[in-house]
């Protein structure tokens, strides 16, 4: 009798185990079903273009049909020797350094002010700073082109009315001023999101540390230097990395705002690649050459990514 009962319990356990495994398999199956559309989109629009660009870079290809004229490393050698490419890379570096140097510290200062409980209307100010983030970069470029225009531009008219200038400034017709204007617009566009990142970091800091510091007689500046800054180091590294990546990939703003001018003074590598891939005048597009330029650009900037990767690994999860 006991043997029959034990056998029956064993059979019931096996049935429950099979039923549980069946339910888990169904759950896993539905997970894969829901992941399938995203996987297909990723493979079609991200993975395949990356692999195809590496393949196409070894061909003299105009983008029509299948690449057939194999040229080996010729495209890469041409890119490396092209002074216009390195000019665009230099401009990309200038733009990136300018944005990082201005946005990262200034957005921290604004975030500290907005995080103060004594500030009234902080929600309104946060919204105003964040508004440019949701605007399309291409639209911003078109609008700002009219604002910075030499004749009839809103900025020149405003400065003339204030008496700060006696004649209009050719913002977009001078190489140095065009880059300054581009950096100003880039700062305005990406400033709000960095403020939000800093606010998230500030609001995650432990309040008991500040209370203990107040008891010990630390003033506001001492609290900021000895507590806030060390605790914000992980956020500093990550925000700087995000700002650097965003600035290095700028394209639509430059395309609609300055189109790389004047005299290639604001030309950046993404625009350089686009121009050779789609805008060759008096000839056919050079998709193979553009692919090689993109790979060289990626390898040239990889060193920066490696540095940030080491810093994020070292400080990204650390609390001072």
Coordinates of C-alpha atoms in Angstrom, one line a residue:
X1 CA 0.0 0.0 0.0
X2 CA 2.7 2.4 1.0
X3 CA 4.6 1.6 -2.2
X4 CA 1.6 2.5 -4.4
X5 CA 1.2 5.8 -2.6
X6 CA 4.8 6.6 -3.1
X7 CA 4.6 5.7 -6.8
X8 CA 1.5 7.9 -7.2
X9 CA 3.3 10.8 -5.5
X10 CA 6.3 10.3 -7.8
X11 CA 4.0 10.3 -10.8
X12 CA 2.2 13.5 -9.6
X13 CA 5.6 15.3 -9.0
X14 CA 6.8 14.3 -12.5
X15 CA 3.6 15.6 -14.1
X16 CA 3.9 18.9 -12.2
X17 CA 7.5 19.2 -13.2
X18 CA 6.6 18.6 -16.9
X19 CA 3.8 21.1 -16.6
X20 CA 6.1 23.7 -15.0
X21 CA 8.7 23.1 -17.7
X22 CA 6.1 23.4 -20.4
X23 CA 4.9 26.7 -19.0
X24 CA 8.5 28.0 -18.8
X25 CA 9.1 27.0 -22.4
X26 CA 5.9 28.9 -23.4
X27 CA 7.1 32.0 -21.5
X28 CA 10.5 31.8 -23.2
X29 CA 8.8 31.3 -26.5
X30 CA 6.7 34.4 -26.1
X31 CA 9.7 36.4 -25.0
X32 CA 11.5 35.4 -28.3
X33 CA 8.4 36.2 -30.3
X34 CA 8.3 39.7 -28.8
X35 CA 12.0 40.1 -29.4
X36 CA 11.9 39.0 -33.0
X37 CA 10.7 42.2 -34.6
X38 CA 13.4 44.3 -32.8
X39 CA 16.0 41.7 -33.7
X40 CA 15.0 41.8 -37.3
X41 CA 15.1 45.6 -37.4
X42 CA 18.5 45.6 -35.6
X43 CA 19.9 43.1 -38.1
X44 CA 18.5 44.9 -41.1
X45 CA 19.2 48.6 -40.2
X46 CA 22.2 48.4 -37.9
X47 CA 24.1 45.1 -38.1
X48 CA 23.9 44.7 -41.9
X49 CA 25.0 48.3 -42.7
X50 CA 28.0 48.0 -40.4
X51 CA 29.1 44.7 -42.0
X52 CA 28.3 46.0 -45.5
X53 CA 30.4 49.2 -45.0
X54 CA 33.4 47.1 -44.1
X55 CA 32.9 45.0 -47.2
X56 CA 32.2 48.0 -49.5
X57 CA 35.3 49.8 -48.3
X58 CA 37.5 47.5 -50.3
X59 CA 35.7 48.3 -53.6
X60 CA 35.4 51.3 -56.0
X61 CA 31.6 51.4 -55.8
X62 CA 29.1 54.1 -56.6
X63 CA 26.2 52.5 -54.7
X64 CA 24.4 51.0 -57.7
X65 CA 24.3 47.2 -58.1
X66 CA 26.7 44.9 -56.3
X67 CA 30.3 46.0 -55.7
X68 CA 32.6 44.4 -58.2
X69 CA 35.7 46.6 -58.7
X70 CA 38.0 45.4 -55.9
X71 CA 40.7 48.0 -55.0
X72 CA 41.9 46.6 -51.7
X73 CA 43.3 49.1 -49.3
X74 CA 43.4 51.9 -51.9
X75 CA 40.4 53.7 -50.4
X76 CA 41.9 53.7 -46.9
X77 CA 45.2 55.1 -48.2
X78 CA 43.4 57.8 -50.1
X79 CA 41.4 58.8 -46.9
X80 CA 44.5 58.9 -44.8
X81 CA 46.3 61.2 -47.3
X82 CA 43.3 63.5 -47.8
X83 CA 43.9 66.8 -46.1
X84 CA 40.1 67.6 -46.2
X85 CA 39.4 64.5 -44.1
X86 CA 41.8 65.5 -41.4
X87 CA 40.5 69.1 -41.6
X88 CA 37.0 67.7 -40.9
X89 CA 38.4 65.5 -38.1
X90 CA 40.1 68.6 -36.6
X91 CA 36.8 70.5 -36.7
X92 CA 35.0 67.6 -35.1
X93 CA 37.6 67.6 -32.3
X94 CA 37.2 71.4 -31.8
X95 CA 33.5 71.2 -31.8
X96 CA 33.5 68.3 -29.3
X97 CA 36.1 69.9 -27.0
X98 CA 34.2 73.2 -27.1
X99 CA 30.9 71.5 -26.2
X100 CA 32.3 69.3 -23.4
X101 CA 34.3 72.2 -21.9
X102 CA 31.2 74.5 -21.8
X103 CA 28.2 72.1 -21.3
X104 CA 29.5 69.8 -18.6
X105 CA 30.6 72.4 -15.9
X106 CA 27.9 75.0 -16.7
X107 CA 25.1 72.4 -16.6
X108 CA 26.3 71.2 -13.2
X109 CA 26.2 74.8 -11.9
X110 CA 22.6 75.2 -13.2
X111 CA 21.6 71.8 -11.8
X112 CA 22.9 72.9 -8.4
X113 CA 20.8 76.0 -8.5
X114 CA 17.7 74.1 -9.7
X115 CA 18.2 71.5 -7.0
X116 CA 18.1 74.1 -4.2
X117 CA 14.8 73.7 -2.2
X118 CA 14.8 77.5 -1.7
X119 CA 14.4 78.2 -5.4
X120 CA 10.8 79.0 -6.4
X121 CA 9.5 77.9 -9.8
X122 CA 12.2 75.3 -10.3
X123 CA 9.9 73.1 -12.4
X124 CA 9.3 76.0 -14.8
X125 CA 13.0 76.6 -15.2
X126 CA 13.7 72.9 -15.7
X127 CA 11.1 72.8 -18.5
X128 CA 12.6 75.9 -20.2
X129 CA 16.1 74.4 -20.2
X130 CA 14.7 71.0 -21.5
X131 CA 12.6 72.4 -24.3
X132 CA 15.5 72.6 -26.9
X133 CA 16.2 68.9 -26.3
X134 CA 12.9 67.8 -27.9
X135 CA 13.3 70.0 -30.9
X136 CA 14.6 68.5 -34.2
X137 CA 18.2 69.2 -34.8
X138 CA 17.7 69.9 -38.5
X139 CA 14.9 72.4 -37.8
X140 CA 17.1 74.1 -35.2
X141 CA 19.8 74.5 -37.9
X142 CA 17.5 76.1 -40.4
X143 CA 16.0 78.5 -37.7
X144 CA 19.5 79.4 -36.4
X145 CA 20.8 80.0 -39.9
X146 CA 18.2 82.8 -40.2
X147 CA 19.0 84.1 -36.7
X148 CA 22.7 84.3 -37.4
X149 CA 22.2 85.7 -41.0
X150 CA 24.5 88.6 -42.0
X151 CA 21.7 90.8 -43.4
X152 CA 18.3 90.8 -41.6
X153 CA 19.5 88.3 -38.9
X154 CA 17.8 88.6 -35.6
X155 CA 21.0 88.4 -33.6
X156 CA 22.7 91.3 -35.5
X157 CA 19.6 93.4 -35.3
X158 CA 19.4 92.8 -31.5
X159 CA 23.0 93.7 -31.0
X160 CA 22.7 96.8 -33.1
X161 CA 19.7 98.0 -31.1
X162 CA 21.6 97.5 -27.9
X163 CA 24.5 99.5 -29.3
X164 CA 27.0 96.7 -28.9
X165 CA 27.9 96.7 -32.6
X166 CA 27.9 99.4 -35.3
X167 CA 27.6 97.1 -38.3
X168 CA 26.4 93.6 -38.9
X169 CA 28.7 90.7 -38.1
X170 CA 29.2 88.0 -40.7
X171 CA 28.8 85.1 -38.3
X172 CA 28.5 82.4 -41.0
X173 CA 30.9 84.0 -43.5
X174 CA 34.0 83.9 -41.3
X175 CA 35.7 80.6 -40.4
X176 CA 36.3 81.2 -36.7
X177 CA 33.0 82.9 -36.1
X178 CA 31.1 80.1 -37.9
X179 CA 32.6 77.5 -35.6
X180 CA 31.8 79.7 -32.5
X181 CA 28.2 80.0 -33.7
X182 CA 28.0 76.3 -34.3
X183 CA 29.3 75.6 -30.8
X184 CA 26.8 78.1 -29.3
X185 CA 23.9 76.4 -31.0
X186 CA 25.2 73.0 -30.0
X187 CA 25.5 74.0 -26.4
X188 CA 22.0 75.4 -26.4
X189 CA 20.6 72.2 -27.9
X190 CA 22.2 69.7 -25.6
X191 CA 22.4 71.8 -22.4
X192 CA 19.0 70.8 -21.0
X193 CA 19.5 67.0 -21.0
X194 CA 22.8 67.3 -19.2
X195 CA 21.1 69.4 -16.5
X196 CA 18.6 66.6 -16.1
X197 CA 21.4 64.1 -15.8
X198 CA 23.1 66.2 -13.1
X199 CA 19.9 66.7 -11.2
X200 CA 19.4 62.9 -11.2
X201 CA 22.9 62.6 -9.8
X202 CA 22.4 65.3 -7.1
X203 CA 19.1 63.8 -6.0
X204 CA 20.6 60.4 -5.5
X205 CA 23.3 61.7 -3.1
X206 CA 22.8 60.7 0.6
X207 CA 21.4 63.5 2.7
X208 CA 22.7 62.2 6.0
X209 CA 26.3 63.0 4.9
X210 CA 25.3 66.7 4.4
X211 CA 23.6 66.8 7.8
X212 CA 26.7 65.4 9.5
X213 CA 28.8 68.0 7.6
X214 CA 26.5 70.8 8.8
X215 CA 26.9 69.5 12.4
X216 CA 30.7 69.7 12.0
X217 CA 30.4 73.3 10.8
X218 CA 31.1 72.9 7.1
X219 CA 29.8 75.7 5.0
X220 CA 28.2 75.4 1.5
X221 CA 31.4 75.6 -0.4
X222 CA 33.2 73.1 1.8
X223 CA 30.2 70.7 1.4
X224 CA 30.4 71.1 -2.4
X225 CA 34.2 70.6 -2.6
X226 CA 34.5 67.7 -0.1
X227 CA 31.2 65.9 -0.5
X228 CA 29.3 66.8 -3.7
X229 CA 32.2 66.7 -6.2
X230 CA 33.7 63.4 -5.0
X231 CA 30.3 61.7 -5.0
X232 CA 29.5 63.1 -8.5
X233 CA 32.7 61.7 -10.1
X234 CA 30.8 58.6 -11.6
X235 CA 28.2 61.0 -13.1
X236 CA 30.9 63.3 -14.3
X237 CA 32.6 60.5 -16.3
X238 CA 29.4 59.2 -17.8
X239 CA 28.0 62.6 -18.7
X240 CA 31.3 63.6 -20.3
X241 CA 31.3 60.4 -22.2
X242 CA 27.7 60.9 -23.5
X243 CA 28.4 64.5 -24.4
X244 CA 31.6 63.5 -26.3
X245 CA 29.8 60.8 -28.3
X246 CA 26.9 63.1 -29.1
X247 CA 29.2 65.9 -30.3
X248 CA 31.4 63.6 -32.4
X249 CA 28.3 62.3 -34.2
X250 CA 26.9 65.7 -35.1
X251 CA 25.7 65.9 -38.7
X252 CA 22.2 67.4 -39.2
X253 CA 22.9 70.6 -37.3
X254 CA 26.1 71.3 -39.4
X255 CA 24.3 70.3 -42.6
X256 CA 21.4 72.7 -42.2
X257 CA 23.2 75.4 -40.3
X258 CA 26.6 75.9 -42.1
X259 CA 26.8 73.0 -44.5
X260 CA 30.5 72.8 -43.5
X261 CA 31.3 76.3 -44.6
X262 CA 32.8 78.8 -45.0
X263 CA 35.8 77.2 -46.8
X264 CA 35.3 73.9 -45.0
X265 CA 35.8 75.8 -41.7
X266 CA 33.0 73.9 -40.0
X267 CA 33.2 70.7 -42.0
X268 CA 32.9 67.6 -39.7
X269 CA 33.6 64.0 -40.6
X270 CA 30.0 62.8 -40.7
X271 CA 29.3 65.6 -43.2
X272 CA 32.5 64.7 -45.1
X273 CA 31.4 61.1 -45.4
X274 CA 27.9 62.1 -46.5
X275 CA 29.3 64.4 -49.1
X276 CA 31.4 61.7 -50.8
X277 CA 28.6 59.2 -50.6
X278 CA 25.7 61.3 -52.0
X279 CA 26.9 64.8 -53.1
X280 CA 29.7 64.3 -55.6
X281 CA 29.4 67.0 -58.2
X282 CA 30.4 66.2 -61.8
X283 CA 30.8 62.5 -61.1
X284 CA 29.3 59.4 -59.4
X285 CA 29.0 58.9 -55.6
X286 CA 31.8 57.0 -54.0
X287 CA 30.1 54.7 -51.5
X288 CA 33.2 52.6 -51.2
X289 CA 35.4 55.5 -50.3
X290 CA 32.8 56.9 -47.9
X291 CA 32.7 53.5 -46.2
X292 CA 36.5 53.6 -45.8
X293 CA 36.3 57.1 -44.4
X294 CA 33.7 56.0 -41.9
X295 CA 35.9 53.1 -40.8
X296 CA 39.0 55.3 -40.4
X297 CA 37.0 57.8 -38.4
X298 CA 35.7 55.0 -36.2
X299 CA 39.2 53.7 -35.6
X300 CA 40.6 57.2 -35.0
X301 CA 38.0 57.9 -32.3
X302 CA 38.1 54.5 -30.8
X303 CA 41.1 55.5 -28.7
X304 CA 38.8 58.1 -27.0
X305 CA 36.2 55.5 -26.3
X306 CA 38.7 53.2 -24.8
X307 CA 39.9 55.9 -22.4
X308 CA 36.3 56.6 -21.3
X309 CA 35.7 52.9 -21.0
X310 CA 38.5 52.6 -18.6
X311 CA 37.3 55.6 -16.6
X312 CA 33.8 54.4 -16.5
X313 CA 34.9 51.0 -15.3
X314 CA 37.1 52.6 -12.6
X315 CA 34.8 55.3 -11.4
X316 CA 31.4 54.5 -12.9
X317 CA 30.1 52.6 -10.0
X318 CA 32.2 54.1 -7.3
X319 CA 31.1 56.3 -4.4
X320 CA 33.7 58.4 -2.8

